[in-house]
mmCIF file of C-alpha atoms in Angstrom:
data_model
loop_
_atom_site.group_PDB
_atom_site.id
_atom_site.type_symbol
_atom_site.label_atom_id
_atom_site.label_comp_id
_atom_site.label_asym_id
_atom_site.label_seq_id
_atom_site.Cartn_x
_atom_site.Cartn_y
_atom_site.Cartn_z
ATOM 1 C CA MET A 71 25.955 -3.882 -3.644
ATOM 2 C CA LYS A 72 24.548 -4.071 -0.149
ATOM 3 C CA THR A 73 22.804 -1.879 2.382
ATOM 4 C CA LEU A 74 24.409 -1.689 5.834
ATOM 5 C CA ILE A 75 22.945 -0.728 9.201
ATOM 6 C CA THR A 76 25.282 0.378 11.979
ATOM 7 C CA GLY A 77 24.432 -0.298 15.605
ATOM 8 C CA ALA A 78 22.211 -3.145 14.486
ATOM 9 C CA THR A 79 21.990 -4.805 17.897
ATOM 10 C CA GLY A 80 20.736 -1.639 19.580
ATOM 11 C CA GLN A 81 17.071 -0.939 20.220
ATOM 12 C CA LEU A 82 16.502 1.117 17.069
ATOM 13 C CA GLY A 83 18.889 -0.866 14.877
ATOM 14 C CA THR A 84 17.251 -4.182 15.730
ATOM 15 C CA LEU A 85 13.891 -2.837 14.596
ATOM 16 C CA VAL A 86 15.319 -1.323 11.406
ATOM 17 C CA VAL A 87 16.787 -4.694 10.429
ATOM 18 C CA LYS A 88 13.439 -6.364 11.128
ATOM 19 C CA HIS A 89 11.586 -3.959 8.846
ATOM 20 C CA LEU A 90 14.270 -4.040 6.151
ATOM 21 C CA LEU A 91 14.095 -7.841 5.993
ATOM 22 C CA ASP A 92 10.471 -7.342 4.915
ATOM 23 C CA ARG A 93 11.608 -5.142 2.043
ATOM 24 C CA LEU A 94 14.950 -6.447 0.737
ATOM 25 C CA PRO A 95 16.432 -9.907 0.137
ATOM 26 C CA VAL A 96 18.600 -10.919 3.082
ATOM 27 C CA SER A 97 21.530 -11.253 0.673
ATOM 28 C CA GLU A 98 21.452 -7.461 0.236
ATOM 29 C CA ILE A 99 21.564 -6.629 3.953
ATOM 30 C CA ALA A 100 24.680 -6.160 6.083
ATOM 31 C CA VAL A 101 25.108 -4.903 9.627
ATOM 32 C CA SER A 102 27.998 -3.382 11.533
ATOM 33 C CA VAL A 103 28.222 -4.153 15.251
ATOM 34 C CA ARG A 104 30.843 -3.681 17.939
ATOM 35 C CA THR A 105 30.292 -7.204 19.269
ATOM 36 C CA PRO A 106 29.540 -9.633 16.414
ATOM 37 C CA ALA A 107 28.705 -12.400 18.896
ATOM 38 C CA LYS A 108 25.612 -10.414 19.862
ATOM 39 C CA ALA A 109 24.388 -10.582 16.256
ATOM 40 C CA GLU A 110 24.451 -14.364 15.903
ATOM 41 C CA ASN A 111 20.690 -14.368 15.420
ATOM 42 C CA LEU A 112 21.094 -12.075 12.415
ATOM 43 C CA ALA A 113 23.902 -14.195 11.002
ATOM 44 C CA SER A 114 21.675 -17.259 11.293
ATOM 45 C CA LEU A 115 19.129 -15.500 9.083
ATOM 46 C CA GLY A 116 21.781 -14.882 6.439
ATOM 47 C CA VAL A 117 22.536 -11.253 7.267
ATOM 48 C CA ASP A 118 26.144 -10.240 6.559
ATOM 49 C CA VAL A 119 27.456 -9.415 10.048
ATOM 50 C CA ARG A 120 30.544 -7.189 10.131
ATOM 51 C CA HIS A 121 32.725 -5.893 12.954
ATOM 52 C CA GLY A 122 32.652 -2.111 13.218
ATOM 53 C CA ASP A 123 33.422 0.530 15.812
ATOM 54 C CA PHE A 124 32.974 4.288 15.408
ATOM 55 C CA ASP A 125 36.194 4.773 17.391
ATOM 56 C CA ASP A 126 38.243 2.845 14.795
ATOM 57 C CA LEU A 127 38.552 4.399 11.325
ATOM 58 C CA ALA A 128 40.323 1.413 9.752
ATOM 59 C CA LEU A 129 37.821 -1.072 11.145
ATOM 60 C CA MET A 130 34.848 0.997 10.000
ATOM 61 C CA THR A 131 36.358 1.437 6.544
ATOM 62 C CA THR A 132 36.619 -2.330 6.235
ATOM 63 C CA ALA A 133 33.054 -2.743 7.486
ATOM 64 C CA PHE A 134 31.783 -0.369 4.796
ATOM 65 C CA LYS A 135 33.540 -2.149 1.895
ATOM 66 C CA GLY A 136 31.122 -3.121 -0.865
ATOM 67 C CA ILE A 137 28.293 -1.106 0.676
ATOM 68 C CA GLU A 138 26.230 1.243 -1.475
ATOM 69 C CA THR A 139 23.880 2.695 1.160
ATOM 70 C CA ALA A 140 24.513 2.862 4.911
ATOM 71 C CA LEU A 141 22.402 3.876 7.868
ATOM 72 C CA ILE A 142 24.418 5.640 10.553
ATOM 73 C CA ILE A 143 22.535 5.340 13.814
ATOM 74 C CA SER A 144 23.639 7.994 16.265
ATOM 75 C CA ALA A 145 25.960 6.728 18.980
ATOM 76 C CA GLU A 146 25.499 7.161 22.731
ATOM 77 C CA ALA A 147 28.126 9.276 24.495
ATOM 78 C CA ASP A 148 28.919 12.870 25.406
ATOM 79 C CA ASN A 149 28.853 15.512 22.696
ATOM 80 C CA ALA A 150 32.574 15.663 21.913
ATOM 81 C CA THR A 151 32.876 11.881 21.730
ATOM 82 C CA ARG A 152 29.813 11.442 19.551
ATOM 83 C CA ILE A 153 30.811 14.196 17.151
ATOM 84 C CA ALA A 154 34.206 12.537 16.689
ATOM 85 C CA GLN A 155 32.631 9.097 16.306
ATOM 86 C CA HIS A 156 30.137 10.249 13.715
ATOM 87 C CA ARG A 157 32.849 12.015 11.728
ATOM 88 C CA THR A 158 34.906 8.814 11.802
ATOM 89 C CA ALA A 159 31.933 6.882 10.443
ATOM 90 C CA VAL A 160 31.439 9.399 7.637
ATOM 91 C CA ASP A 161 35.146 9.395 6.764
ATOM 92 C CA ALA A 162 35.165 5.598 6.709
ATOM 93 C CA ALA A 163 32.093 5.431 4.507
ATOM 94 C CA LYS A 164 33.590 7.846 2.004
ATOM 95 C CA ALA A 165 36.927 6.012 1.977
ATOM 96 C CA ALA A 166 35.163 2.696 1.395
ATOM 97 C CA GLY A 167 33.132 3.975 -1.543
ATOM 98 C CA VAL A 168 29.699 4.204 0.073
ATOM 99 C CA ARG A 169 27.458 6.319 -2.129
ATOM 100 C CA HIS A 170 24.563 7.236 0.150
ATOM 101 C CA LEU A 171 24.412 7.872 3.894
ATOM 102 C CA VAL A 172 21.169 7.824 5.846
ATOM 103 C CA TYR A 173 21.505 9.402 9.284
ATOM 104 C CA THR A 174 19.256 9.354 12.348
ATOM 105 C CA SER A 175 19.179 13.007 13.369
ATOM 106 C CA ILE A 176 16.891 15.000 15.665
ATOM 107 C CA ILE A 177 14.026 17.403 15.135
ATOM 108 C CA ASP A 178 15.302 20.959 14.541
ATOM 109 C CA PRO A 179 19.030 20.375 15.210
ATOM 110 C CA ARG A 180 20.668 23.544 16.549
ATOM 111 C CA THR A 181 23.857 24.536 18.305
ATOM 112 C CA ASP A 182 21.937 26.702 20.775
ATOM 113 C CA ALA A 183 19.184 24.218 21.671
ATOM 114 C CA ASP A 184 18.460 23.563 25.340
ATOM 115 C CA PHE A 185 18.459 19.863 24.442
ATOM 116 C CA THR A 186 22.239 19.688 24.370
ATOM 117 C CA TYR A 187 22.489 16.621 22.120
ATOM 118 C CA SER A 188 20.939 18.682 19.327
ATOM 119 C CA ALA A 189 24.320 20.219 18.479
ATOM 120 C CA ILE A 190 25.766 16.764 17.767
ATOM 121 C CA HIS A 191 23.203 16.139 15.077
ATOM 122 C CA LEU A 192 23.684 19.486 13.375
ATOM 123 C CA ASP A 193 27.438 18.893 13.243
ATOM 124 C CA THR A 194 26.956 15.426 11.772
ATOM 125 C CA GLU A 195 24.446 16.621 9.186
ATOM 126 C CA ASN A 196 26.837 19.358 8.069
ATOM 127 C CA TYR A 197 29.788 16.963 7.979
ATOM 128 C CA ILE A 198 27.850 14.529 5.810
ATOM 129 C CA LYS A 199 26.897 17.339 3.434
ATOM 130 C CA GLU A 200 30.541 18.423 3.242
ATOM 131 C CA SER A 201 31.583 14.853 2.376
ATOM 132 C CA GLY A 202 29.881 15.126 -0.997
ATOM 133 C CA LEU A 203 28.026 11.837 -0.507
ATOM 134 C CA ASN A 204 24.332 11.519 -1.187
ATOM 135 C CA TYR A 205 22.413 11.754 2.059
ATOM 136 C CA THR A 206 19.042 11.379 3.714
ATOM 137 C CA PHE A 207 18.464 12.888 7.148
ATOM 138 C CA LEU A 208 15.823 11.316 9.355
ATOM 139 C CA ARG A 209 15.097 14.004 11.921
ATOM 140 C CA ASN A 210 13.464 11.862 14.564
ATOM 141 C CA SER A 211 11.303 13.247 17.323
ATOM 142 C CA PHE A 212 11.516 11.749 20.810
ATOM 143 C CA TYR A 213 10.720 8.101 21.428
ATOM 144 C CA ALA A 214 7.310 7.400 22.933
ATOM 145 C CA ASP A 215 8.982 4.320 24.407
ATOM 146 C CA LEU A 216 10.814 6.530 26.905
ATOM 147 C CA LEU A 217 7.508 7.499 28.486
ATOM 148 C CA LEU A 218 7.151 3.988 29.904
ATOM 149 C CA ALA A 219 10.072 4.521 32.299
ATOM 150 C CA GLY A 220 7.872 6.427 34.730
ATOM 151 C CA VAL A 221 4.914 4.056 34.662
ATOM 152 C CA ALA A 222 5.940 1.758 37.524
ATOM 153 C CA HIS A 223 6.400 4.720 39.873
ATOM 154 C CA ALA A 224 3.108 6.201 38.712
ATOM 155 C CA LEU A 225 1.278 2.976 39.496
ATOM 156 C CA GLU A 226 2.795 2.971 42.982
ATOM 157 C CA THR A 227 2.192 6.621 43.817
ATOM 158 C CA GLY A 228 -0.586 7.808 41.516
ATOM 159 C CA ALA A 229 1.699 10.524 40.138
ATOM 160 C CA TYR A 230 3.371 10.575 36.723
ATOM 161 C CA GLY A 231 6.168 13.090 37.126
ATOM 162 C CA ALA A 232 8.258 15.207 34.765
ATOM 163 C CA PRO A 233 9.356 18.870 34.664
ATOM 164 C CA ALA A 234 7.211 19.404 31.585
ATOM 165 C CA GLY A 235 4.586 21.936 32.615
ATOM 166 C CA ASP A 236 2.055 22.217 29.809
ATOM 167 C CA ALA A 237 4.657 21.603 27.093
ATOM 168 C CA LYS A 238 3.549 19.634 24.054
ATOM 169 C CA ILE A 239 5.945 17.096 22.513
ATOM 170 C CA THR A 240 5.514 15.103 19.304
ATOM 171 C CA TYR A 241 6.498 11.717 20.736
ATOM 172 C CA ILE A 242 6.595 8.835 18.234
ATOM 173 C CA PRO A 243 7.187 5.104 18.803
ATOM 174 C CA ARG A 244 10.677 3.811 18.089
ATOM 175 C CA ASN A 245 9.189 1.072 15.916
ATOM 176 C CA ASP A 246 7.603 3.645 13.617
ATOM 177 C CA LEU A 247 10.902 5.474 13.217
ATOM 178 C CA ALA A 248 12.576 2.163 12.386
ATOM 179 C CA GLU A 249 10.002 1.444 9.712
ATOM 180 C CA ALA A 250 10.510 4.875 8.169
ATOM 181 C CA ALA A 251 14.258 4.219 8.042
ATOM 182 C CA ALA A 252 13.654 0.862 6.357
ATOM 183 C CA VAL A 253 11.437 2.495 3.738
ATOM 184 C CA VAL A 254 14.258 4.882 2.843
ATOM 185 C CA LEU A 255 16.917 2.159 2.843
ATOM 186 C CA ALA A 256 14.848 -0.082 0.582
ATOM 187 C CA ASN A 257 14.649 2.608 -2.135
ATOM 188 C CA PRO A 258 17.376 5.161 -1.391
ATOM 189 C CA LYS A 259 17.333 6.651 -4.886
ATOM 190 C CA ASN A 260 13.907 8.080 -4.101
ATOM 191 C CA HIS A 261 15.311 10.002 -1.139
ATOM 192 C CA ILE A 262 18.595 11.517 -2.345
ATOM 193 C CA ASN A 263 19.531 14.642 -0.366
ATOM 194 C CA ALA A 264 16.156 14.652 1.386
ATOM 195 C CA THR A 265 15.422 15.654 4.974
ATOM 196 C CA TYR A 266 12.404 14.246 6.791
ATOM 197 C CA ASP A 267 10.894 15.487 10.052
ATOM 198 C CA LEU A 268 9.510 12.354 11.686
ATOM 199 C CA THR A 269 7.068 13.277 14.436
ATOM 200 C CA GLY A 270 4.000 11.860 16.046
ATOM 201 C CA ALA A 271 0.659 12.783 14.498
ATOM 202 C CA LYS A 272 -0.153 14.870 17.582
ATOM 203 C CA ALA A 273 1.844 16.852 20.116
ATOM 204 C CA VAL A 274 0.810 15.732 23.594
ATOM 205 C CA THR A 275 1.179 17.142 27.087
ATOM 206 C CA HIS A 276 2.278 15.078 30.048
ATOM 207 C CA THR A 277 -1.157 15.634 31.547
ATOM 208 C CA GLU A 278 -2.536 13.762 28.540
ATOM 209 C CA ILE A 279 0.138 11.081 28.897
ATOM 210 C CA ALA A 280 -0.833 10.532 32.535
ATOM 211 C CA SER A 281 -4.456 10.174 31.460
ATOM 212 C CA TYR A 282 -3.479 7.566 28.867
ATOM 213 C CA ILE A 283 -1.680 5.548 31.551
ATOM 214 C CA ALA A 284 -4.683 5.851 33.849
ATOM 215 C CA LYS A 285 -7.050 4.720 31.117
ATOM 216 C CA ALA A 286 -4.850 1.762 30.148
ATOM 217 C CA THR A 287 -4.369 0.543 33.713
ATOM 218 C CA GLY A 288 -7.630 1.523 35.352
ATOM 219 C CA LYS A 289 -5.657 3.363 38.031
ATOM 220 C CA ASP A 290 -6.088 6.918 39.293
ATOM 221 C CA ILE A 291 -2.992 8.638 37.907
ATOM 222 C CA THR A 292 -2.374 12.355 37.454
ATOM 223 C CA PHE A 293 0.537 14.384 36.133
ATOM 224 C CA ALA A 294 2.967 15.854 38.682
ATOM 225 C CA ASP A 295 4.953 18.811 37.344
ATOM 226 C CA LEU A 296 8.348 18.286 38.964
ATOM 227 C CA PRO A 297 10.763 21.140 39.704
ATOM 228 C CA THR A 298 13.820 20.833 37.481
ATOM 229 C CA ASP A 299 16.190 20.334 40.406
ATOM 230 C CA VAL A 300 14.088 17.452 41.733
ATOM 231 C CA HIS A 301 14.054 15.824 38.300
ATOM 232 C CA VAL A 302 17.826 16.220 37.947
ATOM 233 C CA GLY A 303 18.302 14.733 41.402
ATOM 234 C CA ILE A 304 16.241 11.691 40.442
ATOM 235 C CA LEU A 305 18.231 11.182 37.242
ATOM 236 C CA ASN A 306 21.518 11.477 39.122
ATOM 237 C CA SER A 307 20.319 9.075 41.814
ATOM 238 C CA ILE A 308 19.732 6.288 39.289
ATOM 239 C CA GLY A 309 23.258 6.669 37.961
ATOM 240 C CA LEU A 310 22.740 8.304 34.582
ATOM 241 C CA PRO A 311 25.875 9.939 33.123
ATOM 242 C CA GLY A 312 26.101 13.685 33.527
ATOM 243 C CA HIS A 313 25.818 14.459 29.822
ATOM 244 C CA LEU A 314 22.550 12.498 29.625
ATOM 245 C CA VAL A 315 21.123 14.207 32.705
ATOM 246 C CA GLU A 316 21.962 17.586 31.163
ATOM 247 C CA ALA A 317 20.335 16.633 27.871
ATOM 248 C CA LEU A 318 17.147 15.293 29.460
ATOM 249 C CA ALA A 319 16.781 18.363 31.656
ATOM 250 C CA GLY A 320 17.320 20.580 28.624
ATOM 251 C CA LEU A 321 14.733 18.669 26.625
ATOM 252 C CA TYR A 322 11.961 19.882 28.911
ATOM 253 C CA VAL A 323 13.323 23.433 29.012
ATOM 254 C CA GLY A 324 13.182 23.535 25.228
ATOM 255 C CA ALA A 325 9.827 21.804 25.093
ATOM 256 C CA LYS A 326 8.289 24.458 27.332
ATOM 257 C CA LYS A 327 9.478 27.018 24.765
ATOM 258 C CA GLY A 328 7.622 25.103 22.043
ATOM 259 C CA ASP A 329 10.695 23.521 20.444
ATOM 260 C CA TYR A 330 9.121 20.092 19.919
ATOM 261 C CA GLU A 331 5.419 20.721 19.361
ATOM 262 C CA THR A 332 5.363 21.116 15.568
ATOM 263 C CA VAL A 333 3.731 18.164 13.816
ATOM 264 C CA SER A 334 5.000 17.021 10.414
ATOM 265 C CA ASP A 335 3.273 14.683 7.962
ATOM 266 C CA ASP A 336 6.601 13.405 6.582
ATOM 267 C CA PHE A 337 6.144 10.037 8.302
ATOM 268 C CA GLU A 338 2.807 9.469 6.592
ATOM 269 C CA THR A 339 4.289 10.550 3.260
ATOM 270 C CA LEU A 340 7.125 8.035 3.645
ATOM 271 C CA VAL A 341 5.333 5.048 5.130
ATOM 272 C CA GLY A 342 1.816 5.497 3.793
ATOM 273 C CA ARG A 343 0.073 5.616 7.170
ATOM 274 C CA LYS A 344 0.006 7.802 10.241
ATOM 275 C CA PRO A 345 2.330 6.885 13.115
ATOM 276 C CA GLN A 346 0.848 5.040 16.059
ATOM 277 C CA SER A 347 -0.602 7.530 18.519
ATOM 278 C CA VAL A 348 0.936 7.913 21.950
ATOM 279 C CA GLU A 349 -2.362 6.816 23.484
ATOM 280 C CA ASP A 350 -2.446 3.605 21.429
ATOM 281 C CA PHE A 351 1.246 2.968 22.061
ATOM 282 C CA ILE A 352 0.817 3.256 25.825
ATOM 283 C CA ARG A 353 -2.334 1.137 25.831
ATOM 284 C CA ASN A 354 -0.677 -1.623 23.809
ATOM 285 C CA ALA A 355 2.485 -1.525 25.914
ATOM 286 C CA LEU A 356 0.607 -1.758 29.208
ATOM 287 C CA THR A 357 -2.096 -4.257 28.258
ATOM 288 C CA ASN A 358 -0.188 -6.761 26.114
#
């Protein structure tokens, strides 16, 4: 029986495959991708590349055939679409005989969260529980990688902007979250019906983040607390879809209420080390 990773050509999925190849024989690893041609590099390594699409129940059921454990990486779309897609993936996995689903969720999933995507993850968690399959929920905090998007502008202007106030957020590098997922996938029986809160080792403010960028680059950079409407205008101006703009704006609203400042040691328990700090992540990203 094999372990399958969905969305394996995406940013998180690519890293999960990389870490899983360090832990399982390639003959035990399969991936499901919407465009198999984009996974030719994985096929060349001996990974079993399958065609799958969360919008196609029959196709996903075929992709899950012969799979014992599957990682469902959350899709990217508006709430209604993603909820339907995730339910299709769960239905397909159950129909195909998958025994254990690992799902990339979010810290503290709630229907009433200001971060609007949170409701998607709660629905998917509940749907997986209702399926009767074994599960592991990886409640990921926010990617430290996303902080790099504002660096170029900060270097030009000296201001690192976000509508964050003095909110603290437990950012964690995407690569660390991928490694945690690989640890679970390599020994799923040790994580049956478990839920892990995967956060950074420290909750940081955007003032601290600006100081990390300044230290890494040698530039004079300070945090600029943007009004929400200015931030939304910037996001709209670069062409982000409305549902993503709403979610990103809500993230900071929730963060200022303390929604994402609680640190968990679940990552260290799983992986055996602390996650890379935001300061080290930024320094490595900007100096290498």
